């Protein structure tokens, strides 16, 4: 029954050299309707901006992202593909937050398209031999009117993690209302006083900053045991004989 | 077309003070059949043991884990509940890897039970005011005979992340065969020569060690911006006015 | 702007020969706490009972369902296994509704266990050569305090369908509240006035009855094109040469 | 140990008046690469065509389907939207099979877009007061190189069911190879000799035909207990008092 210790008044570090990118996967273009998801993005982005993080937010639907899983689809028969220029901005960011509305319980088609294109870069390696996304930190924001935050967040965070992002603790937040049709986030103030949503969004923002700070300070994930080129060349990084490992398991 | 740079021959750190726990959520008790999942666990565990990590593996089905979402179900009408003693071992570990077989495309009932019990501890906070799982690192191993690694891993990693674990890059691995009934991992050597499975399992082991090392060296996730008690007491950690954030979004 | 036509006042058939089973996969035993899920079950069950359907509801957690995927685990080292007697009741029912609470966004461990055991019977065939679950109708009910109806229902309905159940239109319903901790279904009347929940639960009950009526009247799914024994014996039911089919696809 | 009874040599009905539509959600346009998914589609389509079913297959990516959840997005700021004409073909079909490749374990962005647009029509009702999709039958085909059939099928079938489609028994099939990169369906004949894939695809085709036949013969799902307009007007179709239902549950 200890009292919670008073937390430090000051943040433990400075974050002014960090860059964060929020990709809003709403179906609505910027020249169209307001995006409920954008309203929640601005909460997380606001926390970061206060700490000096350079924050960029984009609506993916404003870009023409060609279907396909090659880095540049104009080399595969498409006249236009905005992915290469969007990708440059992703690669410039220490933190990437995928943000999606929910439709029929799932992430949007725009979100899926962004993930397909992110995936297309995932086999590329950098100067240190690691996949390009290593050393970066990922999170997810999800809004809908009634159901699906966890399911969508699970899929978004998994995609980011699978391609190399580190996922900060509790790196998802969102808002939904009661079952059935109804208002979405920010309609008539809906969700503004939801303590759970506002707190989790804030905690997520901080945890993303903490991990990004930590990774930047130590120069990213150590380049050992996770180098596809070296593995291909025969390095095994203590990988045991699988048959021997299986015998050990069966004898257990 | 650069050559991949030669990776460091030596690991970048020492790991002898780390503890890792693999919870195998097979449906088979230790006194029964061999567990295919255990065979893959021993590959990841082997990498870690070579680096001096103290590795513990358990089959959750050997324990009597009462149904419910309270820390100790003997206080809620159950005669026996082995969770409290299993929980102590989870709390002693820097790294937790949830490991599950696949049945009908999903994680096992035993795995779901373990997650329910882990979840029951997730509201507790430690001396620094953070949730107890903060500062720990999570991963997932999945085996089956035909389908479902990513779906199961996604759910396992999400659960770990949501309660506070940091998810190391590419923190899942597994083996499945071609669509349809067939052999499972390790049956007649199945999967031993699957380069993808063996490599990813090794990379996962290393990434878990890297993150655990990093977090241990800096004393965990900084205790700022993620303190439920402080939030409850009114600290806001730069949380902006949600209404103002929404206006900013709508004006965009 | 046509007026909705007045629906028939009388139901189009009689249902007194139908049997429905609701398996409540709550974590709470009958001798313990009230089950929120049971409260919604009684709504759907009430619709059916009014039409004379024989309705049975059970809490699976009251049974000792051994872990494993064999029909009777007492033949595989377990002292007790209540599945065989529960299974008989499942097999006696025309309609099966799997019902689950949500924990961390997912179906309960008890629900997963029930599905594992249902699955264990799925390779058995009946007198007409079809899998035993053919000719039966499945649905799902889900309750939680904040998120996950669709994700859980999707998994439950998929499991039922994959093993042979026909899924009636809109065969899921449920209730959740706004994001964050809060009341569950029926706490202080929560959800009783949710039109969406009450309507969908009613529609689900009717659609299950309609399909069960229809299937019973025609003697189930016709035994042609879906007979594993016959397929094994070489019957192909118009299955084309896959290579020829692929050529046709590629030429398209 | 009974012998499986010899199945009827002749199909139990005629199917020449049925229409089936397969929407292939590959990322590849018809004027581009071959679609692996199309190769499996032609197997199911082949079964149906032999029975005289009118089968139509389209690649959704050939159409310009605007983002959004309104029936016609040209009324909402988009210059072009091919959905209305695609939708007419969907509405003309008794059977709809959604077909998707797997990318990073999930259905394609094109598939998600198709579902968003299907969803946009789901609140419309027909002459009998039911939602427009009632009385139709749905299925799913999924191909990938390594993982995710069940997860994708589960999401596709759920979407179809939720908007009103009846899901025939075992209404999904697919092909994936062993874990890791590798060939896709039909590459060098991959999957042609996979008994599980070929059998399930055939069974699915027949079960879709059986249900469509059955529903057509009886004039669709009976229009009782599932009429949104009538519910709105106060008809309750035996819906019990939820409070009374809850009391019954709690007393149990």
CSV table of C-alpha atoms in Angstrom, one decimal, chain B:
chain,number,residue,atom,x,y,z
B,1,UNK,CA,25.6,-3.6,-55.2
B,2,UNK,CA,27.8,-3.0,-52.2
B,3,UNK,CA,29.1,-6.0,-50.4
B,4,UNK,CA,27.5,-6.5,-47.0
B,5,UNK,CA,30.0,-5.3,-44.5
B,6,UNK,CA,31.6,-8.0,-42.4
B,7,UNK,CA,29.7,-8.1,-39.1
B,8,UNK,CA,31.5,-8.0,-35.8
B,9,UNK,CA,32.8,-11.4,-34.9
B,10,UNK,CA,32.1,-10.8,-31.2
B,11,UNK,CA,28.8,-10.0,-29.7
B,12,UNK,CA,28.6,-6.3,-28.7
B,13,UNK,CA,27.8,-7.0,-25.0
B,14,UNK,CA,27.5,-9.6,-22.3
B,15,UNK,CA,24.3,-11.2,-21.4
B,16,UNK,CA,25.1,-13.4,-18.4
B,17,UNK,CA,22.9,-11.4,-16.0
B,18,UNK,CA,19.7,-11.7,-18.2
B,19,UNK,CA,16.9,-14.2,-17.5
B,20,UNK,CA,14.6,-15.5,-20.2
B,21,UNK,CA,11.4,-17.5,-19.8
B,22,UNK,CA,9.7,-19.4,-22.6
B,23,UNK,CA,6.1,-20.5,-21.8
B,24,UNK,CA,5.2,-23.4,-24.1
B,25,UNK,CA,1.4,-23.4,-24.5
B,26,UNK,CA,1.2,-26.8,-26.0
B,27,UNK,CA,-1.8,-28.9,-25.1
B,28,UNK,CA,0.5,-31.8,-24.2
B,29,UNK,CA,1.7,-32.3,-20.7
B,30,UNK,CA,5.3,-33.1,-20.0
B,31,UNK,CA,4.4,-36.6,-19.0
B,32,UNK,CA,2.7,-37.1,-22.3
B,33,UNK,CA,3.7,-36.7,-25.9
B,34,UNK,CA,6.6,-34.7,-27.3
B,35,UNK,CA,5.8,-31.1,-28.1
B,36,UNK,CA,6.7,-29.9,-31.5
B,37,UNK,CA,6.8,-26.3,-30.3
B,38,UNK,CA,9.3,-27.3,-27.6
B,39,UNK,CA,11.7,-28.3,-30.4
B,40,UNK,CA,11.7,-24.8,-31.8
B,41,UNK,CA,11.9,-23.3,-28.4
B,42,UNK,CA,15.2,-25.1,-27.9
B,43,UNK,CA,16.7,-23.4,-30.9
B,44,UNK,CA,16.0,-19.9,-29.6
B,45,UNK,CA,16.9,-21.0,-26.0
B,46,UNK,CA,20.1,-22.5,-27.4
B,47,UNK,CA,21.2,-19.2,-28.8
B,48,UNK,CA,20.6,-17.5,-25.5
B,49,UNK,CA,22.2,-20.1,-23.4
B,50,UNK,CA,25.4,-19.9,-25.4
B,51,UNK,CA,25.5,-16.3,-24.4
B,52,UNK,CA,25.1,-17.1,-20.7
B,53,UNK,CA,21.4,-16.1,-20.4
B,54,UNK,CA,19.6,-18.0,-17.7
B,55,UNK,CA,16.8,-19.7,-19.7
B,56,UNK,CA,13.8,-21.3,-18.2
B,57,UNK,CA,11.2,-23.2,-20.2
B,58,UNK,CA,7.9,-24.5,-18.8
B,59,UNK,CA,4.8,-26.1,-20.3
B,60,UNK,CA,1.8,-24.1,-19.0
B,61,UNK,CA,-0.4,-27.2,-19.2
B,62,UNK,CA,1.6,-28.8,-16.4
B,63,UNK,CA,0.2,-26.2,-14.1
B,64,UNK,CA,-3.3,-25.9,-12.9
B,65,UNK,CA,-4.2,-22.4,-14.0
B,66,UNK,CA,-7.7,-21.6,-12.8
B,67,UNK,CA,-10.1,-19.7,-15.1
B,68,UNK,CA,-10.5,-16.1,-14.1
B,69,UNK,CA,-8.8,-12.7,-14.3
B,70,UNK,CA,-7.8,-12.2,-10.7
B,71,UNK,CA,-4.2,-12.7,-9.5
B,72,UNK,CA,-5.1,-15.6,-7.2
B,73,UNK,CA,-8.3,-17.5,-7.9
B,74,UNK,CA,-8.1,-19.5,-4.6
B,75,UNK,CA,-9.4,-16.2,-3.2
B,76,UNK,CA,-12.4,-16.5,-5.5
B,77,UNK,CA,-13.7,-20.0,-4.9
B,78,UNK,CA,-11.1,-22.2,-6.6
B,79,UNK,CA,-9.4,-24.9,-4.5
B,80,UNK,CA,-6.2,-24.8,-6.5
B,81,UNK,CA,-4.5,-22.2,-8.6
B,82,UNK,CA,-0.9,-22.5,-9.7
B,83,UNK,CA,-0.7,-19.1,-11.3
B,84,UNK,CA,0.8,-17.2,-8.4
B,85,UNK,CA,3.9,-19.4,-8.4
B,86,UNK,CA,4.2,-19.4,-12.2
B,87,UNK,CA,3.7,-15.6,-12.1
B,88,UNK,CA,6.7,-15.2,-9.8
B,89,UNK,CA,8.9,-16.8,-12.4
B,90,UNK,CA,7.5,-14.5,-15.1
B,91,UNK,CA,8.2,-11.5,-13.0
B,92,UNK,CA,11.8,-12.7,-12.5
B,93,UNK,CA,12.5,-12.8,-16.2
B,94,UNK,CA,13.7,-9.9,-18.4
B,95,UNK,CA,12.5,-11.7,-21.5
B,96,UNK,CA,9.2,-13.5,-22.0
B,97,UNK,CA,8.5,-15.6,-25.0
B,98,UNK,CA,5.0,-16.9,-25.5
B,99,UNK,CA,5.0,-20.1,-27.5
B,100,UNK,CA,2.0,-21.8,-29.0
B,101,UNK,CA,0.9,-24.5,-31.3
B,102,UNK,CA,-1.8,-23.7,-33.8
B,103,UNK,CA,-5.3,-25.3,-33.7
B,104,UNK,CA,-7.8,-24.4,-36.4
B,105,UNK,CA,-5.7,-21.3,-37.2
B,106,UNK,CA,-5.6,-20.0,-33.7
B,107,UNK,CA,-3.4,-20.0,-30.6
B,108,UNK,CA,-4.1,-22.8,-28.1
B,109,UNK,CA,-6.6,-22.6,-25.2
B,110,UNK,CA,-3.7,-22.9,-22.9
B,111,UNK,CA,-2.0,-19.9,-24.4
B,112,UNK,CA,-5.2,-17.9,-24.0
B,113,UNK,CA,-5.4,-18.9,-20.4
B,114,UNK,CA,-1.8,-17.8,-19.8
B,115,UNK,CA,-2.6,-14.4,-21.3
B,116,UNK,CA,-5.7,-14.0,-19.2
B,117,UNK,CA,-3.6,-14.5,-16.1
B,118,UNK,CA,-0.8,-12.3,-17.3
B,119,UNK,CA,-3.5,-9.6,-17.9
B,120,UNK,CA,-4.8,-10.0,-14.4
B,121,UNK,CA,-1.5,-8.5,-13.1
B,122,UNK,CA,-1.4,-5.7,-15.7
B,123,UNK,CA,-2.9,-3.0,-13.5
B,124,UNK,CA,-0.3,-3.4,-10.8
B,125,UNK,CA,2.4,-0.8,-10.6
B,126,UNK,CA,5.9,-1.0,-9.3
B,127,UNK,CA,8.1,1.2,-7.1
B,128,UNK,CA,8.6,3.7,-9.9
B,129,UNK,CA,4.9,4.0,-10.6
B,130,UNK,CA,5.0,2.1,-13.9
B,131,UNK,CA,3.0,-1.0,-14.7
B,132,UNK,CA,4.9,-4.1,-13.7
B,133,UNK,CA,5.7,-5.4,-17.2
B,134,UNK,CA,7.4,-2.2,-18.3
B,135,UNK,CA,11.1,-2.6,-18.9
B,136,UNK,CA,10.7,-6.2,-20.1
B,137,UNK,CA,11.0,-7.6,-23.6
B,138,UNK,CA,8.5,-9.9,-25.3
B,139,UNK,CA,8.5,-12.4,-28.2
B,140,UNK,CA,6.5,-15.2,-29.7
B,141,UNK,CA,7.2,-18.6,-31.2
B,142,UNK,CA,4.5,-20.5,-33.2
B,143,UNK,CA,4.4,-23.9,-34.8
B,144,UNK,CA,1.7,-25.8,-36.6
B,145,UNK,CA,1.3,-28.2,-39.4
B,146,UNK,CA,-0.1,-25.8,-42.0
B,147,UNK,CA,-1.3,-22.3,-41.3
B,148,UNK,CA,-1.4,-19.4,-38.9
B,149,UNK,CA,2.0,-18.3,-37.6
B,150,UNK,CA,1.4,-14.6,-38.3
B,151,UNK,CA,-2.1,-14.5,-37.0
B,152,UNK,CA,-1.2,-16.2,-33.8
B,153,UNK,CA,2.1,-14.2,-33.3
B,154,UNK,CA,0.2,-11.0,-33.9
B,155,UNK,CA,-2.3,-11.8,-31.1
B,156,UNK,CA,0.5,-12.9,-28.7
B,157,UNK,CA,2.7,-9.9,-29.3
B,158,UNK,CA,-0.2,-7.6,-29.1
B,159,UNK,CA,-1.2,-9.0,-25.7
B,160,UNK,CA,2.4,-8.6,-24.4
B,161,UNK,CA,2.8,-5.1,-25.8
B,162,UNK,CA,-0.6,-3.9,-24.5
B,163,UNK,CA,0.3,-4.9,-20.9
B,164,UNK,CA,3.7,-3.2,-21.1
B,165,UNK,CA,6.3,-5.4,-22.8
B,166,UNK,CA,8.6,-3.8,-25.3
B,167,UNK,CA,8.6,-5.9,-28.5
B,168,UNK,CA,12.0,-6.3,-30.1
B,169,UNK,CA,12.3,-6.1,-33.8
B,170,UNK,CA,11.0,-9.1,-35.7
B,171,UNK,CA,10.2,-10.8,-32.4
B,172,UNK,CA,8.3,-13.7,-33.9
B,173,UNK,CA,9.3,-16.9,-35.6
B,174,UNK,CA,7.8,-20.3,-36.4
B,175,UNK,CA,7.3,-23.2,-38.7
B,176,UNK,CA,4.4,-24.5,-40.7
B,177,UNK,CA,4.2,-26.9,-43.7
B,178,UNK,CA,2.2,-26.7,-46.9
B,179,UNK,CA,-1.6,-26.3,-46.7
B,180,UNK,CA,-3.3,-29.4,-45.5
B,181,UNK,CA,-2.6,-32.1,-42.9
B,182,UNK,CA,1.0,-33.1,-42.6
B,183,UNK,CA,4.0,-33.3,-40.4
B,184,UNK,CA,4.7,-30.9,-37.6
B,185,UNK,CA,8.0,-29.3,-36.7
B,186,UNK,CA,10.7,-31.8,-36.1
B,187,UNK,CA,8.8,-34.9,-37.3
B,188,UNK,CA,11.4,-36.7,-39.4
B,189,UNK,CA,13.4,-33.6,-39.3
B,190,UNK,CA,10.8,-31.4,-40.8
B,191,UNK,CA,11.8,-27.7,-40.7
B,192,UNK,CA,15.4,-28.4,-39.6
B,193,UNK,CA,16.6,-27.3,-43.0
B,194,UNK,CA,14.1,-24.4,-43.4
B,195,UNK,CA,16.4,-21.5,-43.7
B,196,UNK,CA,13.7,-18.9,-43.0
B,197,UNK,CA,12.5,-20.6,-39.8
B,198,UNK,CA,16.0,-21.2,-38.4
B,199,UNK,CA,17.2,-17.7,-39.3
B,200,UNK,CA,14.2,-15.9,-38.0
B,201,UNK,CA,14.4,-17.9,-34.7
B,202,UNK,CA,18.0,-16.9,-34.3
B,203,UNK,CA,17.4,-13.3,-35.2
B,204,UNK,CA,14.5,-13.2,-32.7
B,205,UNK,CA,16.7,-14.6,-30.0
B,206,UNK,CA,19.3,-11.9,-30.6
B,207,UNK,CA,16.9,-9.0,-30.9
B,208,UNK,CA,15.3,-10.1,-27.6
B,209,UNK,CA,18.7,-10.1,-26.0
B,210,UNK,CA,19.7,-6.7,-27.5
B,211,UNK,CA,16.6,-5.0,-26.2
B,212,UNK,CA,16.8,-6.6,-22.8
B,213,UNK,CA,20.4,-5.6,-22.5
B,214,UNK,CA,19.6,-2.0,-23.6
B,215,UNK,CA,16.7,-1.7,-21.2
B,216,UNK,CA,18.7,-3.2,-18.3
B,217,UNK,CA,21.6,-0.9,-18.9
B,218,UNK,CA,19.5,2.3,-18.7
B,219,UNK,CA,17.3,1.1,-15.8
B,220,UNK,CA,14.2,0.3,-17.9
B,221,UNK,CA,11.7,2.6,-19.6
B,222,UNK,CA,12.0,6.2,-18.2
B,223,UNK,CA,9.3,6.8,-15.6
B,224,UNK,CA,7.8,9.9,-17.2
B,225,UNK,CA,4.7,10.2,-19.2
B,226,UNK,CA,3.5,6.7,-18.4
B,227,UNK,CA,2.6,6.7,-14.7
B,228,UNK,CA,-1.0,5.8,-14.1
B,229,UNK,CA,-1.0,7.0,-10.5
B,230,UNK,CA,0.4,10.4,-11.4
B,231,UNK,CA,-2.1,10.7,-14.2
B,232,UNK,CA,-4.9,9.9,-11.8
B,233,UNK,CA,-3.5,12.5,-9.5
B,234,UNK,CA,-3.8,15.1,-12.2
B,235,UNK,CA,-0.4,15.2,-13.9
B,236,UNK,CA,-0.9,15.4,-17.7
B,237,UNK,CA,2.6,15.1,-19.2
B,238,UNK,CA,2.0,17.7,-21.9
B,239,UNK,CA,-1.3,16.2,-22.9
B,240,UNK,CA,-3.0,18.9,-25.0
B,241,UNK,CA,-6.6,20.0,-24.7
B,242,UNK,CA,-8.3,17.4,-26.9
B,243,UNK,CA,-10.8,20.0,-28.2
B,244,UNK,CA,-8.0,22.2,-29.2
B,245,UNK,CA,-6.3,19.3,-30.9
B,246,UNK,CA,-9.5,18.5,-32.8
B,247,UNK,CA,-9.8,22.0,-34.0
B,248,UNK,CA,-6.3,21.9,-35.2
B,249,UNK,CA,-7.1,18.7,-37.1
B,250,UNK,CA,-10.2,20.0,-38.6
B,251,UNK,CA,-8.5,23.2,-39.7
B,252,UNK,CA,-5.8,21.2,-41.5
